[in-house]
Tab-separated table of C-alpha atoms and ligand atoms in Angstrom:
chain	number	residue	atom	x	y	z
A	240	MET	CA	-80.661	-43.862	-48.881
A	241	ILE	CA	-78.622	-41.800	-51.273
A	242	CYS	CA	-78.964	-38.055	-50.743
A	243	THR	CA	-80.461	-36.055	-53.580
A	244	THR	CA	-80.285	-32.634	-51.903
A	245	VAL	CA	-77.126	-30.789	-50.763
A	246	ARG	CA	-74.857	-33.839	-50.239
A	247	GLU	CA	-75.914	-35.511	-53.449
A	248	GLY	CA	-74.582	-39.033	-53.875
A	249	ASP	CA	-73.835	-39.641	-50.180
A	250	ASP	CA	-75.572	-42.386	-48.251
A	251	CYS	CA	-77.607	-40.777	-45.453
A	252	VAL	CA	-79.959	-42.046	-42.741
A	253	PHE	CA	-82.171	-38.964	-43.045
A	254	MET	CA	-82.909	-39.556	-46.718
A	255	LYS	CA	-86.289	-41.205	-47.233
A	256	THR	CA	-88.324	-42.059	-50.295
A	257	LYS	CA	-90.230	-38.777	-49.877
A	258	GLY	CA	-87.004	-36.758	-49.562
A	259	CYS	CA	-84.780	-35.544	-46.747
A	260	SER	CA	-86.449	-36.025	-43.380
A	261	TYR	CA	-84.086	-33.686	-41.506
A	262	LEU	CA	-85.413	-30.361	-40.217
A	263	GLY	CA	-85.671	-27.976	-43.146
A	264	GLY	CA	-85.230	-30.795	-45.649
A	265	ALA	CA	-81.444	-30.606	-45.981
A	266	CYS	CA	-78.164	-30.532	-44.056
A	267	LEU	CA	-76.790	-27.218	-42.871
A	268	PRO	CA	-73.274	-26.094	-43.871
A	269	ILE	CA	-70.269	-26.324	-41.560
A	270	ILE	CA	-69.417	-23.471	-39.207
A	271	ASP	CA	-66.044	-21.782	-38.545
A	272	GLU	CA	-65.204	-24.158	-35.682
A	273	CYS	CA	-65.356	-27.115	-38.097
A	274	ASN	CA	-62.419	-25.873	-40.181
A	275	GLY	CA	-59.648	-28.457	-39.972
A	276	CYS	CA	-61.923	-31.370	-39.113
A	277	SER	CA	-61.529	-34.362	-41.414
A	278	ARG	CA	-65.273	-34.996	-41.325
A	279	THR	CA	-65.913	-31.933	-43.476
A	280	SER	CA	-66.439	-32.515	-47.154
A	281	ASP	CA	-66.832	-30.165	-50.102
A	282	TYR	CA	-69.782	-30.543	-52.400
A	283	GLU	CA	-71.019	-28.451	-55.311
A	284	THR	CA	-73.477	-26.929	-52.862
A	285	GLY	CA	-70.823	-26.016	-50.270
A	286	ALA	CA	-68.954	-27.600	-47.351
A	287	TYR	CA	-70.866	-29.989	-45.121
A	288	CYS	CA	-70.159	-32.342	-42.253
A	289	THR	CA	-70.351	-36.002	-43.227
A	290	ALA	CA	-71.375	-36.985	-39.685
A	291	ALA	CA	-73.766	-34.284	-38.452
A	292	PRO	CA	-76.590	-32.645	-40.382
A	293	ASP	CA	-76.367	-29.414	-38.340
A	294	PRO	CA	-72.787	-28.689	-37.194
A	295	SER	CA	-73.842	-25.656	-35.143
A	296	LEU	CA	-75.768	-27.985	-32.812
A	297	LYS	CA	-72.623	-30.082	-32.257
A	298	TRP	CA	-70.841	-26.956	-30.981
A	299	LYS	CA	-73.760	-25.539	-29.044
A	300	ASN	CA	-72.638	-26.835	-25.629
A	301	GLY	CA	-68.866	-26.769	-26.080
A	302	ASN	CA	-66.561	-28.647	-28.430
A	303	CYS	CA	-68.012	-31.033	-30.969
A	304	ASN	CA	-67.652	-34.528	-29.489
A	305	ILE	CA	-66.818	-36.160	-32.813
A	306	ALA	CA	-64.433	-33.537	-34.193
A	307	THR	CA	-61.125	-34.930	-35.432
A	308	HIS	CA	-59.097	-31.715	-35.142
A	309	ILE	CA	-59.451	-31.058	-31.399
A	310	LYS	CA	-58.388	-34.419	-30.001
A	311	ALA	CA	-54.916	-33.176	-29.035
A	312	ALA	CA	-56.378	-30.280	-27.109
A	313	GLU	CA	-58.901	-32.585	-25.439
A	314	ALA	CA	-56.202	-35.041	-24.381
A	315	ALA	CA	-54.109	-32.261	-22.889
A	316	LYS	CA	-57.159	-31.001	-21.015
A	317	LYS	CA	-57.869	-34.451	-19.539
A	318	GLN	CA	-54.290	-34.780	-18.321
A	319	LYS	CA	-54.576	-31.726	-16.129
A	320	ILE	CA	-54.457	-32.891	-12.565
A	321	ASN	CA	-56.387	-31.327	-9.762
A	322	PRO	CA	-53.623	-30.177	-7.355
A	323	ILE	CA	-55.771	-30.752	-4.261
A	324	LYS	CA	-56.585	-34.340	-5.225
A	325	ALA	CA	-52.971	-34.960	-6.205
A	326	SER	CA	-51.731	-33.797	-2.798
A	327	LYS	CA	-54.194	-36.131	-1.058
A	328	ARG	CA	-52.908	-39.093	-3.066
A	329	ARG	CA	-49.356	-38.565	-1.809
B	808	LIG	S1	-67.551	-33.653	-36.808
B	808	LIG	FE1	-68.022	-31.801	-35.615
B	808	LIG	S2	-66.263	-30.428	-35.996
B	808	LIG	FE2	-66.206	-32.034	-37.569
B	808	LIG	S3	-67.297	-31.139	-39.305
B	808	LIG	FE3	-68.789	-32.334	-38.112
B	808	LIG	S4	-69.730	-30.864	-36.719
B	808	LIG	FE4	-67.855	-29.925	-37.499
């Protein structure tokens, strides 16, 4: 349904006929770590994530798994090779 709270006009799965069903009745604004992510969007009510209703939860246990601005860093991290395993492969 179309949001009528903080992200007014956006289609949202949490919006129900009785209002927003998310905890607290509305999305929470982005946090500092979200700056640079293309999933952020500015509304009259502030900046919100278009994919997660509470961005702080997405960063609670490390990097947000759907962030668009940390992919390069993630890829570099995955390419790191364990030197012990690498020596065994030779
Ligand atoms: S996708 Fe993750 S990093 Fe991007 S705005 Fe949403 S919560 Fe923040």
